[in-house]
XYZ file of C-alpha atoms in Angstrom:
228
model
C 15.016 15.822 -4.297
C 13.333 16.521 -0.971
C 10.280 14.425 -0.117
C 7.469 16.525 1.337
C 5.523 14.731 4.085
C 2.184 15.523 5.746
C 1.666 13.907 9.181
C -1.907 12.895 10.052
C -2.660 11.522 13.527
C -5.002 12.622 16.301
C -2.275 12.163 18.924
C 0.033 15.214 19.035
C 2.748 13.264 20.841
C 2.973 10.732 18.028
C 3.099 13.497 15.406
C 5.925 15.161 17.328
C 7.862 11.911 17.466
C 7.425 11.286 13.741
C 8.440 14.842 12.949
C 11.660 14.587 14.963
C 12.588 11.385 13.152
C 11.828 12.681 9.663
C 13.406 16.103 9.989
C 16.698 14.490 11.006
C 16.899 13.189 7.428
C 18.320 15.579 4.784
C 15.948 14.417 2.043
C 12.700 14.515 4.070
C 10.739 17.534 5.254
C 7.467 17.771 7.187
C 5.266 20.365 5.496
C 2.331 20.119 7.884
C 0.435 18.234 10.596
C -3.256 17.340 10.814
C -5.279 15.833 13.651
C -8.199 14.479 11.626
C -9.171 13.428 8.111
C -10.919 16.628 7.089
C -7.881 18.711 7.998
C -5.675 16.227 6.119
C -7.681 16.695 2.922
C -7.534 20.484 3.187
C -3.828 20.533 3.989
C -3.044 18.186 1.113
C -4.712 20.662 -1.242
C -2.734 23.541 0.230
C 0.644 21.940 0.952
C 0.910 19.485 -1.981
C 2.831 16.818 -0.032
C 4.460 13.893 -1.819
C 3.543 11.458 0.964
C 0.711 11.574 3.512
C 1.402 9.518 6.646
C -2.179 8.634 7.580
C -3.670 7.245 10.788
C -6.907 5.275 10.373
C -8.850 5.872 13.562
C -9.488 9.572 14.118
C -12.469 11.666 15.240
C -14.703 13.061 12.524
C -13.502 11.982 9.094
C -11.417 8.834 9.482
C -8.288 7.928 7.559
C -10.121 5.781 5.013
C -12.412 8.528 3.749
C -9.551 11.022 3.871
C -7.395 8.657 1.797
C -10.173 8.218 -0.748
C -10.568 11.976 -1.179
C -6.839 12.712 -1.268
C -6.161 10.070 -3.911
C -9.159 11.075 -6.024
C -8.358 14.783 -5.952
C -4.607 14.309 -6.165
C -4.801 12.213 -9.331
C -5.464 15.396 -11.298
C -2.716 17.406 -9.614
C 0.436 16.017 -8.005
C -0.552 12.365 -7.285
C 0.234 12.208 -3.543
C 0.918 8.805 -2.001
C -0.800 7.720 1.214
C 1.015 5.556 3.740
C -1.372 4.048 6.285
C -0.449 3.828 9.975
C -1.870 0.689 11.570
C -1.661 -1.139 14.874
C -2.076 -4.361 12.843
C -3.918 -6.346 15.532
C -6.587 -3.689 16.111
C -7.277 -1.953 12.801
C -9.856 -3.859 10.773
C -10.154 -1.269 8.040
C -6.805 -1.670 6.299
C -8.274 -3.375 3.234
C -10.770 -0.562 2.752
C -7.916 1.933 2.991
C -5.941 0.114 0.291
C -8.960 -0.057 -1.960
C -9.417 3.661 -1.355
C -6.002 4.161 -2.931
C -3.437 3.861 -0.147
C -0.022 2.648 -1.262
C 0.597 0.453 1.754
C 0.923 0.012 5.483
C 3.297 0.955 8.259
C 3.053 -0.461 11.763
C 2.916 2.230 14.432
C 5.627 0.509 16.470
C 8.031 0.213 13.522
C 11.671 1.240 14.138
C 12.529 4.797 13.030
C 14.692 3.534 10.180
C 11.732 1.574 8.792
C 9.582 4.704 8.851
C 12.198 6.656 6.898
C 12.722 3.867 4.378
C 8.987 3.382 3.895
C 8.412 7.049 3.089
C 11.228 7.056 0.554
C 9.876 3.947 -1.159
C 6.354 5.326 -1.327
C 7.614 8.619 -2.703
C 9.389 6.667 -5.452
C 6.052 5.147 -6.464
C 6.378 1.638 -5.049
C 4.607 -0.324 -2.332
C 6.076 0.326 1.067
C 6.125 -2.754 3.238
C 7.526 -6.229 2.987
C 5.182 -8.268 0.788
C 4.797 -10.754 3.653
C 3.182 -8.027 5.783
C 0.771 -7.206 2.977
C -0.094 -10.876 2.649
C -0.649 -11.361 6.392
C -2.970 -8.378 6.502
C -4.940 -9.629 3.512
C -5.213 -13.112 5.016
C -6.437 -11.596 8.282
C -9.094 -9.466 6.626
C -9.895 -11.596 3.563
C -13.457 -12.048 4.782
C -14.005 -8.334 4.185
C -13.226 -8.659 0.482
C -16.013 -9.279 -2.044
C -16.740 -12.854 -3.063
C -14.243 -14.062 -5.651
C -15.285 -14.557 -9.237
C -15.884 -18.249 -9.932
C -16.825 -18.078 -13.601
C -16.448 -14.604 -15.070
C -12.776 -13.626 -15.584
C -11.664 -10.510 -13.758
C -11.365 -7.377 -15.941
C -7.982 -7.275 -17.651
C -6.973 -10.816 -16.719
C -7.137 -11.937 -20.339
C -4.492 -9.354 -21.283
C -1.827 -11.048 -19.147
C 0.543 -13.618 -20.562
C 0.904 -16.945 -18.754
C 4.221 -15.829 -17.286
C 2.699 -12.542 -16.097
C -0.091 -14.488 -14.380
C 2.502 -16.687 -12.740
C 4.386 -13.642 -11.497
C 1.136 -12.130 -10.166
C 0.421 -15.333 -8.228
C 3.854 -15.142 -6.634
C 3.348 -11.461 -5.761
C 0.077 -12.446 -4.067
C 1.923 -15.134 -2.115
C 4.008 -12.344 -0.583
C 7.252 -12.954 -2.468
C 9.703 -10.174 -3.267
C 11.146 -9.714 -6.758
C 14.325 -11.499 -5.685
C 12.364 -14.457 -4.317
C 10.239 -14.668 -7.458
C 13.407 -14.611 -9.568
C 14.748 -17.619 -7.650
C 11.449 -19.470 -8.027
C 11.294 -18.896 -11.786
C 15.057 -19.136 -12.384
C 15.218 -15.755 -14.115
C 16.906 -12.451 -13.324
C 15.441 -9.995 -10.830
C 15.359 -7.404 -13.624
C 13.147 -9.726 -15.675
C 10.767 -10.134 -12.753
C 10.645 -6.366 -12.246
C 9.716 -5.971 -15.914
C 6.929 -8.545 -15.601
C 5.560 -6.865 -12.467
C 5.592 -3.510 -14.259
C 3.712 -5.019 -17.210
C 1.107 -6.532 -14.883
C 0.509 -3.215 -13.138
C 0.270 -1.336 -16.442
C -2.113 -3.822 -18.085
C -4.418 -3.992 -15.057
C -4.293 -0.266 -14.316
C -2.912 -0.796 -10.810
C -0.720 1.636 -8.848
C 1.566 -0.800 -7.044
C 2.114 -4.300 -5.644
C -0.357 -3.780 -2.829
C -3.209 -3.255 -5.274
C -1.929 -6.209 -7.300
C -2.355 -8.459 -4.262
C -5.893 -7.159 -3.719
C -6.647 -7.820 -7.410
C -5.348 -11.388 -7.090
C -7.689 -11.987 -4.155
C -10.699 -10.389 -5.803
C -10.146 -12.300 -9.045
C -9.825 -15.643 -7.274
C -6.181 -16.135 -8.326
C -5.160 -16.286 -4.672
C -6.979 -17.442 -1.558
C -6.377 -16.908 2.162
C -3.555 -19.065 3.457
C -2.556 -20.229 -0.016
C 1.206 -20.718 -0.215
C 1.709 -23.026 -3.167
C 1.252 -22.182 -6.798
C -2.269 -21.747 -8.024
């Protein structure tokens, strides 16, 4: 199946570079290009891309608001996935983009093969970057998250089994399924099942939102590396 991609960036040179990389792959096709958020929203409605490669800082409507609108409108149609482009050290709005519904992050200076792999993973419905990158970003911008709940349990937390909570804590630590499997001395398939159950019970789209949930619920704190 061919993955349909919409490129969104206010720099034409970058869009051209991304397009050359993606169209060299037999299973990826660029269906359109947009230079700002408003155009991205309109083109998503018209082109129905599977993945929107979204810059954050653009004139007019920025990538955060565009992501919010694309995810909200797309939920009733073809459920497009948004992959955020970030410079990591400069963009301070990544958390807002994730909470708006983005499926993950991609660094603008990533190797071409990482870009291709990321788009394929997002199109398959998973989070796109190494969990460690997600964790570093959340640690960096944790001050932008709401205050954690100290007494009232987070919505849905009571539906998780103790093992599912343990798996969620490890996900928030930035561990992959394979790493969690080694920690818990179980199979990777078992871990994948637990992660799927956590996402389903909490109504989350992917691992990225699971990490945000763990922060907001107080299950994980910035810099925390041992078990909660």
